[in-house]
mmCIF file of C-alpha atoms in Angstrom:
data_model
loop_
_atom_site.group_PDB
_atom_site.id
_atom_site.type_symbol
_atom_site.label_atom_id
_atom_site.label_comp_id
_atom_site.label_asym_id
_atom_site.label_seq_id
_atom_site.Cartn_x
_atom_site.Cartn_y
_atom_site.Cartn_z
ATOM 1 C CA UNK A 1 0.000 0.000 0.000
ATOM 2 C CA UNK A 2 1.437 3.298 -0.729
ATOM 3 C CA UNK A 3 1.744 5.606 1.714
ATOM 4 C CA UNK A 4 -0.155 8.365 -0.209
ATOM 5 C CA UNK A 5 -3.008 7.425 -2.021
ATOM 6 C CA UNK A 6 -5.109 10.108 -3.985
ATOM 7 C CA UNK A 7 -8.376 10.167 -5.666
ATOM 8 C CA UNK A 8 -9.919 9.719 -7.913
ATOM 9 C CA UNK A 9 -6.776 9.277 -10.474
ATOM 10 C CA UNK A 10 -8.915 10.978 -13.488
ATOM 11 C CA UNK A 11 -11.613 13.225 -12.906
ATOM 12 C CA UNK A 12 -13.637 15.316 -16.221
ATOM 13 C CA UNK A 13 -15.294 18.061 -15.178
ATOM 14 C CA UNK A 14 -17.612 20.863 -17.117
ATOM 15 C CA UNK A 15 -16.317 24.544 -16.709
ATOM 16 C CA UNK A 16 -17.858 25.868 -13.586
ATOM 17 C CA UNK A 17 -17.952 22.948 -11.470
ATOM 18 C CA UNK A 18 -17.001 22.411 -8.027
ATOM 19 C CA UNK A 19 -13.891 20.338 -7.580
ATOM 20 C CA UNK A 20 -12.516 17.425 -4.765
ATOM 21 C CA UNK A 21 -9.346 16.147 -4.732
ATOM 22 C CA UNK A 22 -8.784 13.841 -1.747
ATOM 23 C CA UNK A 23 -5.010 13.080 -0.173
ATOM 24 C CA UNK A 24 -4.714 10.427 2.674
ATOM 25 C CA UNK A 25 -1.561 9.427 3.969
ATOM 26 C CA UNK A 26 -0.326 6.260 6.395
ATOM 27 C CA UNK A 27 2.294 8.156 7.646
ATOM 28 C CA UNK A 28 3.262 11.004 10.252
ATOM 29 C CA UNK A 29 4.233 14.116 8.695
ATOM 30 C CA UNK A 30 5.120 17.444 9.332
ATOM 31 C CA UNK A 31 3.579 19.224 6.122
ATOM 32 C CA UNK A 32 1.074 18.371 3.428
ATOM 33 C CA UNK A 33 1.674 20.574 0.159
ATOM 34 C CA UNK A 34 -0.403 20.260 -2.971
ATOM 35 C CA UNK A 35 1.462 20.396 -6.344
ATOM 36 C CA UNK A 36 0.332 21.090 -9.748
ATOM 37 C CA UNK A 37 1.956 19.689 -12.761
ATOM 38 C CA UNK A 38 1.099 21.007 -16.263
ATOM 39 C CA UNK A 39 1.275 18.981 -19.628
ATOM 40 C CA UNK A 40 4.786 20.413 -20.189
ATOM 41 C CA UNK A 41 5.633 18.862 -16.807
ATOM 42 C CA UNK A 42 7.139 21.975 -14.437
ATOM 43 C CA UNK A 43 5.623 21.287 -10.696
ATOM 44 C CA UNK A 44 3.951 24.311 -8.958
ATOM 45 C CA UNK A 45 4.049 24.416 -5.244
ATOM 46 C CA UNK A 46 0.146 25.628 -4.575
ATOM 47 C CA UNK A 47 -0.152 25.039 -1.320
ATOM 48 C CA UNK A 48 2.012 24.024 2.209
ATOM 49 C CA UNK A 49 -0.514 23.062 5.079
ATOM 50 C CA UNK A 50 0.130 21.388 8.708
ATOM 51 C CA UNK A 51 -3.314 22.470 10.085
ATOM 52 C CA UNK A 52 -6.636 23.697 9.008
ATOM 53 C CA UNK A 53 -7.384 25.594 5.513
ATOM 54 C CA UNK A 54 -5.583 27.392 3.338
ATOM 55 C CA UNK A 55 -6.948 30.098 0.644
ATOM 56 C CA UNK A 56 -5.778 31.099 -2.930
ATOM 57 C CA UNK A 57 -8.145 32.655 -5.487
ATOM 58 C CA UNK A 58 -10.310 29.406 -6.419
ATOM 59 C CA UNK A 59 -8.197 27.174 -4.513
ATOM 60 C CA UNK A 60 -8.983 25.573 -0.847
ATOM 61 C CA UNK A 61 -6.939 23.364 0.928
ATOM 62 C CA UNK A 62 -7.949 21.912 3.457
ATOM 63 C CA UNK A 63 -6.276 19.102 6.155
ATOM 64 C CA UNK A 64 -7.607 16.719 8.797
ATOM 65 C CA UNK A 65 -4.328 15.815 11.042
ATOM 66 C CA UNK A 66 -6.462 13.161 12.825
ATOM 67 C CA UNK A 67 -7.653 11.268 10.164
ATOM 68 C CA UNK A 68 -4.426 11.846 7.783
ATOM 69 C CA UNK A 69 -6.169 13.540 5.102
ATOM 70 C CA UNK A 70 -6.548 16.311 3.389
ATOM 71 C CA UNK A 71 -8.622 17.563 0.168
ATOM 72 C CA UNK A 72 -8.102 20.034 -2.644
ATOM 73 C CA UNK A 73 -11.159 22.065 -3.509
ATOM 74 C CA UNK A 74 -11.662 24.054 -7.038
ATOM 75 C CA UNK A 75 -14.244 26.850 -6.990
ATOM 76 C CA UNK A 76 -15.626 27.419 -10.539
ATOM 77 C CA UNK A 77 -13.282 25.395 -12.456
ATOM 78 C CA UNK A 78 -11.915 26.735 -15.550
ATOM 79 C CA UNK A 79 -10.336 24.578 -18.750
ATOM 80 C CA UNK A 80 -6.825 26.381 -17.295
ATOM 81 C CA UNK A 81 -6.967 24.694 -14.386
ATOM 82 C CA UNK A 82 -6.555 20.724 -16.121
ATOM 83 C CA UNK A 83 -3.294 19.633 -15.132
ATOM 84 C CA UNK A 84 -2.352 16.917 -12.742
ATOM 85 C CA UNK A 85 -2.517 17.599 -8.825
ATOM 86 C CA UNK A 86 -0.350 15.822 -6.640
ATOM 87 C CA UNK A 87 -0.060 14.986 -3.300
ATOM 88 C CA UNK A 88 2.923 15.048 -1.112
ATOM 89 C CA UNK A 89 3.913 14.886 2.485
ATOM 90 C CA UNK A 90 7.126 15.737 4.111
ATOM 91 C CA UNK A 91 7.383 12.574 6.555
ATOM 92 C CA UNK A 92 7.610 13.866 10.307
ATOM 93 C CA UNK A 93 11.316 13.190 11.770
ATOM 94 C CA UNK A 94 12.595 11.935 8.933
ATOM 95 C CA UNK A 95 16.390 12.618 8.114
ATOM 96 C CA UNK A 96 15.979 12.840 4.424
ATOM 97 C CA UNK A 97 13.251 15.988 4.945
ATOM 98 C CA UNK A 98 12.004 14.509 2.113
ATOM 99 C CA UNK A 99 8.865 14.310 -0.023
ATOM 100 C CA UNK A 100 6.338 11.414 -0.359
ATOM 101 C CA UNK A 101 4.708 11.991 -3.578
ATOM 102 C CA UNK A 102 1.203 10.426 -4.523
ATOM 103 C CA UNK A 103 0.178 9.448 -8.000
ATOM 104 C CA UNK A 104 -1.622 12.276 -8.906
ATOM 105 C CA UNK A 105 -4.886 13.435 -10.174
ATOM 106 C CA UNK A 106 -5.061 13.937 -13.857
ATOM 107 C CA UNK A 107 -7.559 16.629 -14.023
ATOM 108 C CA UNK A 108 -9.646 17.771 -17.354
ATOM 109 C CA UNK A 109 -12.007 20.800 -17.806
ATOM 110 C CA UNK A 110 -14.262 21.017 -20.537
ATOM 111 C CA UNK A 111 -15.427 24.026 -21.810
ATOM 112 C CA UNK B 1 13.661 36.023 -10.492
ATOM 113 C CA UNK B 2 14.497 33.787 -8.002
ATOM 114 C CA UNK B 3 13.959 30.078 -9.064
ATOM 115 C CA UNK B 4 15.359 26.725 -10.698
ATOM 116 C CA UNK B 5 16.434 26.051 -14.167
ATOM 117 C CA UNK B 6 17.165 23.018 -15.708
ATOM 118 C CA UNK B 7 18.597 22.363 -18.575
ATOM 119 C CA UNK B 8 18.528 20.865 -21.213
ATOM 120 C CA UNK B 9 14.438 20.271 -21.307
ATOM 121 C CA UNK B 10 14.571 17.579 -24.175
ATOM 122 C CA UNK B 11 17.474 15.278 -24.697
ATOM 123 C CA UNK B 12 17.837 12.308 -26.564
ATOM 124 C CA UNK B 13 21.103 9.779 -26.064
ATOM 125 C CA UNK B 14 22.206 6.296 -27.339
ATOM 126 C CA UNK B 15 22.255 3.254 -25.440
ATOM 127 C CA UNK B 16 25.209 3.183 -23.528
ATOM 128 C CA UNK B 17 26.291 6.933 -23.445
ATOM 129 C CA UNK B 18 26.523 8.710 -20.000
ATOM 130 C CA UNK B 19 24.883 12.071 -19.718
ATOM 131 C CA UNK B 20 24.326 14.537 -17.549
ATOM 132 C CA UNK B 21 21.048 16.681 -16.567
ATOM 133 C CA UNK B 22 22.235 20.356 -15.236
ATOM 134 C CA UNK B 23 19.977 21.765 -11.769
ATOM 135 C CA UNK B 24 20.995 25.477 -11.026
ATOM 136 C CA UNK B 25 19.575 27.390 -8.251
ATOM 137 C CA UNK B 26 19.430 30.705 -7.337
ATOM 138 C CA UNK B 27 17.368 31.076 -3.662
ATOM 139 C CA UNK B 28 20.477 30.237 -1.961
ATOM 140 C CA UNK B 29 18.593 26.858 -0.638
ATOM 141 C CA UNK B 30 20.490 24.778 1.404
ATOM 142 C CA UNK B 31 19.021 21.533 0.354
ATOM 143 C CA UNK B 32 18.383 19.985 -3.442
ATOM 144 C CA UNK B 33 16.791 16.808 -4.955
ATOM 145 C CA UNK B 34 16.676 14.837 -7.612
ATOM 146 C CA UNK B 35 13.239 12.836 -8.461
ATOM 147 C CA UNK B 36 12.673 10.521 -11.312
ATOM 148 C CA UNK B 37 8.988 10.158 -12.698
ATOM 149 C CA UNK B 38 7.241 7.408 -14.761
ATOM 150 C CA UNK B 39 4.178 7.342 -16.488
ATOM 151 C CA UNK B 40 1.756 6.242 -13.776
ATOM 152 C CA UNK B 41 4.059 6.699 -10.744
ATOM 153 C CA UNK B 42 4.810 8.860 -7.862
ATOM 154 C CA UNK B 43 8.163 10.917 -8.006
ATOM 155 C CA UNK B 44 10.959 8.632 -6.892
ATOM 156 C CA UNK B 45 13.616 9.922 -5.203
ATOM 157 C CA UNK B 46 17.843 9.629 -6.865
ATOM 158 C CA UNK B 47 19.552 11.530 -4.790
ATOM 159 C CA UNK B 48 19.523 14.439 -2.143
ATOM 160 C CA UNK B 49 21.498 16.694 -0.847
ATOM 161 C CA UNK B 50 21.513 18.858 2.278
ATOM 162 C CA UNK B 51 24.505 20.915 1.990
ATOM 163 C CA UNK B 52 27.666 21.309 -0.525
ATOM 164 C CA UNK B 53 30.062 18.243 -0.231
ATOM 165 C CA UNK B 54 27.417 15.770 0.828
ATOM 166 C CA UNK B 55 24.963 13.566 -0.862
ATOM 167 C CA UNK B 56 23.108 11.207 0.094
ATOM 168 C CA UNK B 57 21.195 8.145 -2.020
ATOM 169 C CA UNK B 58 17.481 8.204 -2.551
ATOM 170 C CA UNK B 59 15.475 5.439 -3.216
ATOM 171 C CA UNK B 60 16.089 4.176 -6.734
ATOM 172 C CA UNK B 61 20.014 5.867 -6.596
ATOM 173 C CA UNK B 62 21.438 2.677 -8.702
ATOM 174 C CA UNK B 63 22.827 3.597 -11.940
ATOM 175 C CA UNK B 64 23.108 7.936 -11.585
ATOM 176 C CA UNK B 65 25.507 9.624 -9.883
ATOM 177 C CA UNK B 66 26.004 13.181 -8.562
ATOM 178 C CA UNK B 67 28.067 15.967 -7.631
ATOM 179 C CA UNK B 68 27.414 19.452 -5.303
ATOM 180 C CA UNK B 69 30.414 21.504 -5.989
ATOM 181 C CA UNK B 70 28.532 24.606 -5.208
ATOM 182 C CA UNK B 71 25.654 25.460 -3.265
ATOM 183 C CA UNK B 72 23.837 26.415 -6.584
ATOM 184 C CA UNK B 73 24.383 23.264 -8.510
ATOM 185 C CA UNK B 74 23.130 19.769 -8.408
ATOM 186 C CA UNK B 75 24.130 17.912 -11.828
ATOM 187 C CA UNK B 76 22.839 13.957 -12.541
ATOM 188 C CA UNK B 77 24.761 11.602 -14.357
ATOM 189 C CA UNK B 78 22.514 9.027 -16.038
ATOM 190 C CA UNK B 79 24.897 6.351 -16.242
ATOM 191 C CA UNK B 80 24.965 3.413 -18.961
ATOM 192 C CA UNK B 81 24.615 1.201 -15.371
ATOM 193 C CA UNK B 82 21.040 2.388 -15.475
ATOM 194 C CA UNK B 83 19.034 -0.462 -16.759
ATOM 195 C CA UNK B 84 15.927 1.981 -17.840
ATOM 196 C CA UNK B 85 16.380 5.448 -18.282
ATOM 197 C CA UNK B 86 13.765 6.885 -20.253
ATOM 198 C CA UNK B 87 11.990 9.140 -17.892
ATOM 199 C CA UNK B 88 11.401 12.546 -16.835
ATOM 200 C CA UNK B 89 13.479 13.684 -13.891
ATOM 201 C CA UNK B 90 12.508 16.920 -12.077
ATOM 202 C CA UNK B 91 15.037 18.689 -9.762
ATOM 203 C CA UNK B 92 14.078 20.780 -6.770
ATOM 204 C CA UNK B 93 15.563 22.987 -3.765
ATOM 205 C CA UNK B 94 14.375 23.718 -0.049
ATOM 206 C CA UNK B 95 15.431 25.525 2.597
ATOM 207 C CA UNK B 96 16.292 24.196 6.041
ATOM 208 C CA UNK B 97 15.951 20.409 4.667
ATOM 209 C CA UNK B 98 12.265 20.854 4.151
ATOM 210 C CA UNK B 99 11.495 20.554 7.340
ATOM 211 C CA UNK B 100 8.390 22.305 9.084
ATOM 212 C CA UNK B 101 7.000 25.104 7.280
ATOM 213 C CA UNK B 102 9.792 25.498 4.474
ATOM 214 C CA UNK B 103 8.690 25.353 1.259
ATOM 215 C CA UNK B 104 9.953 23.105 -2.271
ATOM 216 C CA UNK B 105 10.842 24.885 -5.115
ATOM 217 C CA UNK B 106 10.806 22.689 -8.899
ATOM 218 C CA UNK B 107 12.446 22.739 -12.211
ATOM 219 C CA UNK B 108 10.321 22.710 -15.249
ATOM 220 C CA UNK B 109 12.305 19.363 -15.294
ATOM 221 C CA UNK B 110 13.942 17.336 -18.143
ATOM 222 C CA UNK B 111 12.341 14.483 -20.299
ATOM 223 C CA UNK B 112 15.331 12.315 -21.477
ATOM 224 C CA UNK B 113 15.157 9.368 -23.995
ATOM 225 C CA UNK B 114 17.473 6.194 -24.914
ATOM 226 C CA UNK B 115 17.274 5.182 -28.019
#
Protein backbone atom coordinates (compact mmCIF):
# COMPACT_ATOMS: atom_id res chain seq x y z
CA UNK A 1 0.00 0.00 0.00
CA UNK A 2 1.44 3.30 -0.73
CA UNK A 3 1.74 5.61 1.71
CA UNK A 4 -0.15 8.36 -0.21
CA UNK A 5 -3.01 7.43 -2.02
CA UNK A 6 -5.11 10.11 -3.99
CA UNK A 7 -8.38 10.17 -5.67
CA UNK A 8 -9.92 9.72 -7.91
CA UNK A 9 -6.78 9.28 -10.47
CA UNK A 10 -8.92 10.98 -13.49
CA UNK A 11 -11.61 13.23 -12.91
CA UNK A 12 -13.64 15.32 -16.22
CA UNK A 13 -15.29 18.06 -15.18
CA UNK A 14 -17.61 20.86 -17.12
CA UNK A 15 -16.32 24.54 -16.71
CA UNK A 16 -17.86 25.87 -13.59
CA UNK A 17 -17.95 22.95 -11.47
CA UNK A 18 -17.00 22.41 -8.03
CA UNK A 19 -13.89 20.34 -7.58
CA UNK A 20 -12.52 17.43 -4.77
CA UNK A 21 -9.35 16.15 -4.73
CA UNK A 22 -8.78 13.84 -1.75
CA UNK A 23 -5.01 13.08 -0.17
CA UNK A 24 -4.71 10.43 2.67
CA UNK A 25 -1.56 9.43 3.97
CA UNK A 26 -0.33 6.26 6.39
CA UNK A 27 2.29 8.16 7.65
CA UNK A 28 3.26 11.00 10.25
CA UNK A 29 4.23 14.12 8.70
CA UNK A 30 5.12 17.44 9.33
CA UNK A 31 3.58 19.22 6.12
CA UNK A 32 1.07 18.37 3.43
CA UNK A 33 1.67 20.57 0.16
CA UNK A 34 -0.40 20.26 -2.97
CA UNK A 35 1.46 20.40 -6.34
CA UNK A 36 0.33 21.09 -9.75
CA UNK A 37 1.96 19.69 -12.76
CA UNK A 38 1.10 21.01 -16.26
CA UNK A 39 1.27 18.98 -19.63
CA UNK A 40 4.79 20.41 -20.19
CA UNK A 41 5.63 18.86 -16.81
CA UNK A 42 7.14 21.97 -14.44
CA UNK A 43 5.62 21.29 -10.70
CA UNK A 44 3.95 24.31 -8.96
CA UNK A 45 4.05 24.42 -5.24
CA UNK A 46 0.15 25.63 -4.58
CA UNK A 47 -0.15 25.04 -1.32
CA UNK A 48 2.01 24.02 2.21
CA UNK A 49 -0.51 23.06 5.08
CA UNK A 50 0.13 21.39 8.71
CA UNK A 51 -3.31 22.47 10.08
CA UNK A 52 -6.64 23.70 9.01
CA UNK A 53 -7.38 25.59 5.51
CA UNK A 54 -5.58 27.39 3.34
CA UNK A 55 -6.95 30.10 0.64
CA UNK A 56 -5.78 31.10 -2.93
CA UNK A 57 -8.14 32.65 -5.49
CA UNK A 58 -10.31 29.41 -6.42
CA UNK A 59 -8.20 27.17 -4.51
CA UNK A 60 -8.98 25.57 -0.85
CA UNK A 61 -6.94 23.36 0.93
CA UNK A 62 -7.95 21.91 3.46
CA UNK A 63 -6.28 19.10 6.16
CA UNK A 64 -7.61 16.72 8.80
CA UNK A 65 -4.33 15.82 11.04
CA UNK A 66 -6.46 13.16 12.82
CA UNK A 67 -7.65 11.27 10.16
CA UNK A 68 -4.43 11.85 7.78
CA UNK A 69 -6.17 13.54 5.10
CA UNK A 70 -6.55 16.31 3.39
CA UNK A 71 -8.62 17.56 0.17
CA UNK A 72 -8.10 20.03 -2.64
CA UNK A 73 -11.16 22.07 -3.51
CA UNK A 74 -11.66 24.05 -7.04
CA UNK A 75 -14.24 26.85 -6.99
CA UNK A 76 -15.63 27.42 -10.54
CA UNK A 77 -13.28 25.40 -12.46
CA UNK A 78 -11.92 26.73 -15.55
CA UNK A 79 -10.34 24.58 -18.75
CA UNK A 80 -6.83 26.38 -17.30
CA UNK A 81 -6.97 24.69 -14.39
CA UNK A 82 -6.56 20.72 -16.12
CA UNK A 83 -3.29 19.63 -15.13
CA UNK A 84 -2.35 16.92 -12.74
CA UNK A 85 -2.52 17.60 -8.82
CA UNK A 86 -0.35 15.82 -6.64
CA UNK A 87 -0.06 14.99 -3.30
CA UNK A 88 2.92 15.05 -1.11
CA UNK A 89 3.91 14.89 2.48
CA UNK A 90 7.13 15.74 4.11
CA UNK A 91 7.38 12.57 6.56
CA UNK A 92 7.61 13.87 10.31
CA UNK A 93 11.32 13.19 11.77
CA UNK A 94 12.60 11.94 8.93
CA UNK A 95 16.39 12.62 8.11
CA UNK A 96 15.98 12.84 4.42
CA UNK A 97 13.25 15.99 4.94
CA UNK A 98 12.00 14.51 2.11
CA UNK A 99 8.86 14.31 -0.02
CA UNK A 100 6.34 11.41 -0.36
CA UNK A 101 4.71 11.99 -3.58
CA UNK A 102 1.20 10.43 -4.52
CA UNK A 103 0.18 9.45 -8.00
CA UNK A 104 -1.62 12.28 -8.91
CA UNK A 105 -4.89 13.44 -10.17
CA UNK A 106 -5.06 13.94 -13.86
CA UNK A 107 -7.56 16.63 -14.02
CA UNK A 108 -9.65 17.77 -17.35
CA UNK A 109 -12.01 20.80 -17.81
CA UNK A 110 -14.26 21.02 -20.54
CA UNK A 111 -15.43 24.03 -21.81
CA UNK B 1 13.66 36.02 -10.49
CA UNK B 2 14.50 33.79 -8.00
CA UNK B 3 13.96 30.08 -9.06
CA UNK B 4 15.36 26.73 -10.70
CA UNK B 5 16.43 26.05 -14.17
CA UNK B 6 17.17 23.02 -15.71
CA UNK B 7 18.60 22.36 -18.58
CA UNK B 8 18.53 20.87 -21.21
CA UNK B 9 14.44 20.27 -21.31
CA UNK B 10 14.57 17.58 -24.17
CA UNK B 11 17.47 15.28 -24.70
CA UNK B 12 17.84 12.31 -26.56
CA UNK B 13 21.10 9.78 -26.06
CA UNK B 14 22.21 6.30 -27.34
CA UNK B 15 22.25 3.25 -25.44
CA UNK B 16 25.21 3.18 -23.53
CA UNK B 17 26.29 6.93 -23.44
CA UNK B 18 26.52 8.71 -20.00
CA UNK B 19 24.88 12.07 -19.72
CA UNK B 20 24.33 14.54 -17.55
CA UNK B 21 21.05 16.68 -16.57
CA UNK B 22 22.24 20.36 -15.24
CA UNK B 23 19.98 21.76 -11.77
CA UNK B 24 21.00 25.48 -11.03
CA UNK B 25 19.58 27.39 -8.25
CA UNK B 26 19.43 30.71 -7.34
CA UNK B 27 17.37 31.08 -3.66
CA UNK B 28 20.48 30.24 -1.96
CA UNK B 29 18.59 26.86 -0.64
CA UNK B 30 20.49 24.78 1.40
CA UNK B 31 19.02 21.53 0.35
CA UNK B 32 18.38 19.99 -3.44
CA UNK B 33 16.79 16.81 -4.95
CA UNK B 34 16.68 14.84 -7.61
CA UNK B 35 13.24 12.84 -8.46
CA UNK B 36 12.67 10.52 -11.31
CA UNK B 37 8.99 10.16 -12.70
CA UNK B 38 7.24 7.41 -14.76
CA UNK B 39 4.18 7.34 -16.49
CA UNK B 40 1.76 6.24 -13.78
CA UNK B 41 4.06 6.70 -10.74
CA UNK B 42 4.81 8.86 -7.86
CA UNK B 43 8.16 10.92 -8.01
CA UNK B 44 10.96 8.63 -6.89
CA UNK B 45 13.62 9.92 -5.20
CA UNK B 46 17.84 9.63 -6.86
CA UNK B 47 19.55 11.53 -4.79
CA UNK B 48 19.52 14.44 -2.14
CA UNK B 49 21.50 16.69 -0.85
CA UNK B 50 21.51 18.86 2.28
CA UNK B 51 24.50 20.92 1.99
CA UNK B 52 27.67 21.31 -0.52
CA UNK B 53 30.06 18.24 -0.23
CA UNK B 54 27.42 15.77 0.83
CA UNK B 55 24.96 13.57 -0.86
CA UNK B 56 23.11 11.21 0.09
CA UNK B 57 21.19 8.15 -2.02
CA UNK B 58 17.48 8.20 -2.55
CA UNK B 59 15.48 5.44 -3.22
CA UNK B 60 16.09 4.18 -6.73
CA UNK B 61 20.01 5.87 -6.60
CA UNK B 62 21.44 2.68 -8.70
CA UNK B 63 22.83 3.60 -11.94
CA UNK B 64 23.11 7.94 -11.59
CA UNK B 65 25.51 9.62 -9.88
CA UNK B 66 26.00 13.18 -8.56
CA UNK B 67 28.07 15.97 -7.63
CA UNK B 68 27.41 19.45 -5.30
CA UNK B 69 30.41 21.50 -5.99
CA UNK B 70 28.53 24.61 -5.21
CA UNK B 71 25.65 25.46 -3.26
CA UNK B 72 23.84 26.42 -6.58
CA UNK B 73 24.38 23.26 -8.51
CA UNK B 74 23.13 19.77 -8.41
CA UNK B 75 24.13 17.91 -11.83
CA UNK B 76 22.84 13.96 -12.54
CA UNK B 77 24.76 11.60 -14.36
CA UNK B 78 22.51 9.03 -16.04
CA UNK B 79 24.90 6.35 -16.24
CA UNK B 80 24.96 3.41 -18.96
CA UNK B 81 24.61 1.20 -15.37
CA UNK B 82 21.04 2.39 -15.47
CA UNK B 83 19.03 -0.46 -16.76
CA UNK B 84 15.93 1.98 -17.84
CA UNK B 85 16.38 5.45 -18.28
CA UNK B 86 13.76 6.89 -20.25
CA UNK B 87 11.99 9.14 -17.89
CA UNK B 88 11.40 12.55 -16.83
CA UNK B 89 13.48 13.68 -13.89
CA UNK B 90 12.51 16.92 -12.08
CA UNK B 91 15.04 18.69 -9.76
CA UNK B 92 14.08 20.78 -6.77
CA UNK B 93 15.56 22.99 -3.77
CA UNK B 94 14.37 23.72 -0.05
CA UNK B 95 15.43 25.52 2.60
CA UNK B 96 16.29 24.20 6.04
CA UNK B 97 15.95 20.41 4.67
CA UNK B 98 12.26 20.85 4.15
CA UNK B 99 11.49 20.55 7.34
CA UNK B 100 8.39 22.30 9.08
CA UNK B 101 7.00 25.10 7.28
CA UNK B 102 9.79 25.50 4.47
CA UNK B 103 8.69 25.35 1.26
CA UNK B 104 9.95 23.11 -2.27
CA UNK B 105 10.84 24.89 -5.11
CA UNK B 106 10.81 22.69 -8.90
CA UNK B 107 12.45 22.74 -12.21
CA UNK B 108 10.32 22.71 -15.25
CA UNK B 109 12.31 19.36 -15.29
CA UNK B 110 13.94 17.34 -18.14
CA UNK B 111 12.34 14.48 -20.30
CA UNK B 112 15.33 12.31 -21.48
CA UNK B 113 15.16 9.37 -23.99
CA UNK B 114 17.47 6.19 -24.91
CA UNK B 115 17.27 5.18 -28.02
Amino acid sequence: KNEVEQSPQNLTAQEGEFITINCSYSVGISALHWLQQHPGGGIVSLFMLSSGKKKHGRLIATINIQEKHSSLHITASHPRDSAVYICAVTNYGGSQGNLIFGKGTKLSVKP
Amino acid sequence: DGGITQSPKYLFRKEGQNVTLSCEQNLNHDAMYWYRQDPGQGLRLIYYSHIVNDFQKGDIAEGYSVSREKKESFPLTVTSAQKNPTAFYLCASSDHRGRFDYGYTFGSGTRLTVV
